[in-house]
């Protein structure tokens, strides 16, 4: 089972393609990360509006690059996953709506992921 995973819970935009062969057998086929540390540095912390806008601007390219790096297409994915909480609300909305739109367009299931549970399980 190949899953396109999107993470936008705060100030980094991350996309990965994960192959899940069994419950404990996972292989990351490709991943791409855009860090917003530098753009937020002048403000002394994360600015939700700037961060959310950067997620929206970067996600199409990051998804395309990740799929390309994995040598796969959206049609090859079995599902699309995204973090849905906890985190910055506006950032989570951008990522989860983008992922849900991809899932609907590709007729794939959407998997909501709890950000904290993801940390614990990884």
PDB file of C-alpha atoms in Angstrom:
ATOM      1  CA  UNK A   1       0.000   0.000   0.000  1.00  0.00           C
ATOM      2  CA  UNK A   2       1.540   3.287  -1.120  1.00  0.00           C
ATOM      3  CA  UNK A   3       0.484   6.411   0.747  1.00  0.00           C
ATOM      4  CA  UNK A   4       1.117  10.031  -0.172  1.00  0.00           C
ATOM      5  CA  UNK A   5       1.554  11.790   3.177  1.00  0.00           C
ATOM      6  CA  UNK A   6       1.378  15.546   3.812  1.00  0.00           C
ATOM      7  CA  UNK A   7       2.413  17.301   7.026  1.00  0.00           C
ATOM      8  CA  UNK A   8       1.670  20.988   7.658  1.00  0.00           C
ATOM      9  CA  UNK A   9       1.045  21.192  11.389  1.00  0.00           C
ATOM     10  CA  UNK A  10       3.374  24.163  11.928  1.00  0.00           C
ATOM     11  CA  UNK A  11       6.185  25.843   9.993  1.00  0.00           C
ATOM     12  CA  UNK A  12       7.526  23.011   7.854  1.00  0.00           C
ATOM     13  CA  UNK A  13       5.854  21.601   4.776  1.00  0.00           C
ATOM     14  CA  UNK A  14       6.649  17.917   4.370  1.00  0.00           C
ATOM     15  CA  UNK A  15       5.527  15.428   1.742  1.00  0.00           C
ATOM     16  CA  UNK A  16       6.449  11.747   1.590  1.00  0.00           C
ATOM     17  CA  UNK A  17       5.522   8.596  -0.237  1.00  0.00           C
ATOM     18  CA  UNK A  18       5.456   5.640   2.148  1.00  0.00           C
ATOM     19  CA  UNK A  19       5.095   1.993   1.186  1.00  0.00           C
ATOM     20  CA  UNK A  20       3.277   0.100   3.922  1.00  0.00           C
ATOM     21  CA  UNK A  21       3.661  -3.623   3.303  1.00  0.00           C
ATOM     22  CA  UNK A  22       2.546  -4.689   6.782  1.00  0.00           C
ATOM     23  CA  UNK A  23       1.599  -2.925  10.025  1.00  0.00           C
ATOM     24  CA  UNK A  24       5.225  -2.617  11.118  1.00  0.00           C
ATOM     25  CA  UNK A  25       6.901  -2.776   7.702  1.00  0.00           C
ATOM     26  CA  UNK A  26       7.157   0.753   6.279  1.00  0.00           C
ATOM     27  CA  UNK A  27       9.571   2.138   3.703  1.00  0.00           C
ATOM     28  CA  UNK A  28       9.895   5.815   2.836  1.00  0.00           C
ATOM     29  CA  UNK A  29      10.200   5.836  -0.947  1.00  0.00           C
ATOM     30  CA  UNK A  30      10.729   9.609  -1.178  1.00  0.00           C
ATOM     31  CA  UNK A  31      10.338  12.708   0.945  1.00  0.00           C
ATOM     32  CA  UNK A  32      10.728  16.440   0.435  1.00  0.00           C
ATOM     33  CA  UNK A  33      10.775  19.134   3.105  1.00  0.00           C
ATOM     34  CA  UNK A  34      10.448  22.913   2.962  1.00  0.00           C
ATOM     35  CA  UNK A  35      11.527  24.617   6.176  1.00  0.00           C
ATOM     36  CA  UNK A  36      10.114  28.016   7.056  1.00  0.00           C
ATOM     37  CA  UNK A  37      12.634  28.686   9.803  1.00  0.00           C
ATOM     38  CA  UNK A  38      14.386  31.479   7.911  1.00  0.00           C
ATOM     39  CA  UNK A  39      11.250  33.282   6.634  1.00  0.00           C
ATOM     40  CA  UNK A  40       9.852  33.359  10.192  1.00  0.00           C
ATOM     41  CA  UNK A  41      13.127  34.302  11.915  1.00  0.00           C
ATOM     42  CA  UNK A  42      12.686  38.097  11.596  1.00  0.00           C
ATOM     43  CA  UNK A  43       9.456  37.834  13.602  1.00  0.00           C
ATOM     44  CA  UNK A  44      10.924  35.803  16.463  1.00  0.00           C
ATOM     45  CA  UNK A  45       8.510  32.934  15.931  1.00  0.00           C
ATOM     46  CA  UNK A  46       5.945  31.415  13.628  1.00  0.00           C
ATOM     47  CA  UNK A  47       3.531  33.830  11.953  1.00  0.00           C
ATOM     48  CA  UNK A  48       0.455  31.692  11.178  1.00  0.00           C
ATOM     49  CA  UNK A  49      -0.712  33.696   8.139  1.00  0.00           C
ATOM     50  CA  UNK A  50       2.720  33.675   6.487  1.00  0.00           C
ATOM     51  CA  UNK A  51       3.210  30.023   7.317  1.00  0.00           C
ATOM     52  CA  UNK A  52      -0.174  28.957   5.951  1.00  0.00           C
ATOM     53  CA  UNK A  53       0.355  30.926   2.755  1.00  0.00           C
ATOM     54  CA  UNK A  54       3.769  29.312   2.258  1.00  0.00           C
ATOM     55  CA  UNK A  55       2.202  25.841   2.675  1.00  0.00           C
ATOM     56  CA  UNK A  56      -0.390  26.657  -0.004  1.00  0.00           C
ATOM     57  CA  UNK A  57       2.263  28.029  -2.359  1.00  0.00           C
ATOM     58  CA  UNK A  58       4.707  25.137  -1.917  1.00  0.00           C
ATOM     59  CA  UNK A  59       2.475  22.051  -1.709  1.00  0.00           C
ATOM     60  CA  UNK A  60       1.820  21.544  -5.460  1.00  0.00           C
ATOM     61  CA  UNK A  61       5.545  21.551  -6.273  1.00  0.00           C
ATOM     62  CA  UNK A  62       6.512  19.472  -3.232  1.00  0.00           C
ATOM     63  CA  UNK A  63       3.939  16.795  -4.088  1.00  0.00           C
ATOM     64  CA  UNK A  64       5.098  16.703  -7.715  1.00  0.00           C
ATOM     65  CA  UNK A  65       8.767  16.488  -6.674  1.00  0.00           C
ATOM     66  CA  UNK A  66       8.085  13.762  -4.114  1.00  0.00           C
ATOM     67  CA  UNK A  67       6.136  11.617  -6.567  1.00  0.00           C
ATOM     68  CA  UNK A  68       8.833  12.173  -9.199  1.00  0.00           C
ATOM     69  CA  UNK A  69      11.595  11.236  -6.735  1.00  0.00           C
ATOM     70  CA  UNK A  70       9.712   8.026  -5.918  1.00  0.00           C
ATOM     71  CA  UNK A  71       9.252   7.280  -9.623  1.00  0.00           C
ATOM     72  CA  UNK A  72       5.492   7.142  -9.106  1.00  0.00           C
ATOM     73  CA  UNK A  73       2.350   8.980 -10.150  1.00  0.00           C
ATOM     74  CA  UNK A  74      -0.748   9.930  -8.214  1.00  0.00           C
ATOM     75  CA  UNK A  75      -2.510   6.988  -9.860  1.00  0.00           C
ATOM     76  CA  UNK A  76      -0.024   4.664  -8.118  1.00  0.00           C
ATOM     77  CA  UNK A  77      -1.064   5.858  -4.647  1.00  0.00           C
ATOM     78  CA  UNK A  78      -3.500   3.787  -2.627  1.00  0.00           C
ATOM     79  CA  UNK A  79      -4.392   6.610  -0.224  1.00  0.00           C
ATOM     80  CA  UNK A  80      -3.587  10.184   0.760  1.00  0.00           C
ATOM     81  CA  UNK A  81      -2.847  11.093   4.376  1.00  0.00           C
ATOM     82  CA  UNK A  82      -2.416  14.427   6.129  1.00  0.00           C
ATOM     83  CA  UNK A  83      -1.987  15.777   9.621  1.00  0.00           C
ATOM     84  CA  UNK A  84      -5.275  17.167  10.938  1.00  0.00           C
ATOM     85  CA  UNK A  85      -4.255  18.199  14.449  1.00  0.00           C
ATOM     86  CA  UNK A  86      -2.993  19.300  16.814  1.00  0.00           C
ATOM     87  CA  UNK A  87      -1.064  22.258  15.441  1.00  0.00           C
ATOM     88  CA  UNK A  88      -1.616  25.681  13.923  1.00  0.00           C
ATOM     89  CA  UNK A  89      -5.221  25.634  12.766  1.00  0.00           C
ATOM     90  CA  UNK A  90      -4.707  27.588   9.550  1.00  0.00           C
ATOM     91  CA  UNK A  91      -1.648  25.521   8.593  1.00  0.00           C
ATOM     92  CA  UNK A  92      -3.508  22.264   9.249  1.00  0.00           C
ATOM     93  CA  UNK A  93      -6.481  23.420   7.179  1.00  0.00           C
ATOM     94  CA  UNK A  94      -4.249  24.198   4.191  1.00  0.00           C
ATOM     95  CA  UNK A  95      -2.537  20.799   4.271  1.00  0.00           C
ATOM     96  CA  UNK A  96      -5.605  18.701   5.021  1.00  0.00           C
ATOM     97  CA  UNK A  97      -7.754  20.453   2.402  1.00  0.00           C
ATOM     98  CA  UNK A  98      -5.005  20.048  -0.194  1.00  0.00           C
ATOM     99  CA  UNK A  99      -4.710  16.351   0.674  1.00  0.00           C
ATOM    100  CA  UNK A 100      -8.479  15.820   0.678  1.00  0.00           C
ATOM    101  CA  UNK A 101      -8.734  17.503  -2.730  1.00  0.00           C
ATOM    102  CA  UNK A 102      -6.015  15.224  -4.119  1.00  0.00           C
ATOM    103  CA  UNK A 103      -7.756  12.202  -2.654  1.00  0.00           C
ATOM    104  CA  UNK A 104     -11.135  13.099  -4.136  1.00  0.00           C
ATOM    105  CA  UNK A 105      -9.637  13.954  -7.538  1.00  0.00           C
ATOM    106  CA  UNK A 106      -7.746  10.652  -7.637  1.00  0.00           C
ATOM    107  CA  UNK A 107     -10.623   8.641  -6.128  1.00  0.00           C
ATOM    108  CA  UNK A 108      -8.407   7.538  -3.218  1.00  0.00           C
ATOM    109  CA  UNK A 109      -9.248   7.314   0.481  1.00  0.00           C
ATOM    110  CA  UNK A 110      -8.155  10.123   2.784  1.00  0.00           C
ATOM    111  CA  UNK A 111      -6.432   9.182   6.052  1.00  0.00           C
ATOM    112  CA  UNK A 112      -6.516  11.834   8.817  1.00  0.00           C
ATOM    113  CA  UNK A 113      -3.415  11.719  11.014  1.00  0.00           C
ATOM    114  CA  UNK A 114      -3.048  13.025  14.554  1.00  0.00           C
ATOM    115  CA  UNK A 115       0.255  14.894  14.616  1.00  0.00           C
ATOM    116  CA  UNK A 116       1.188  13.852  18.158  1.00  0.00           C
ATOM    117  CA  UNK A 117       0.221  10.205  17.600  1.00  0.00           C
ATOM    118  CA  UNK A 118       2.401  10.278  14.476  1.00  0.00           C
ATOM    119  CA  UNK A 119       5.379  11.326  16.586  1.00  0.00           C
ATOM    120  CA  UNK A 120       4.672   8.615  19.125  1.00  0.00           C
ATOM    121  CA  UNK A 121       4.284   5.892  16.497  1.00  0.00           C
ATOM    122  CA  UNK A 122       7.356   6.865  14.511  1.00  0.00           C
TER     123      UNK A 122
END
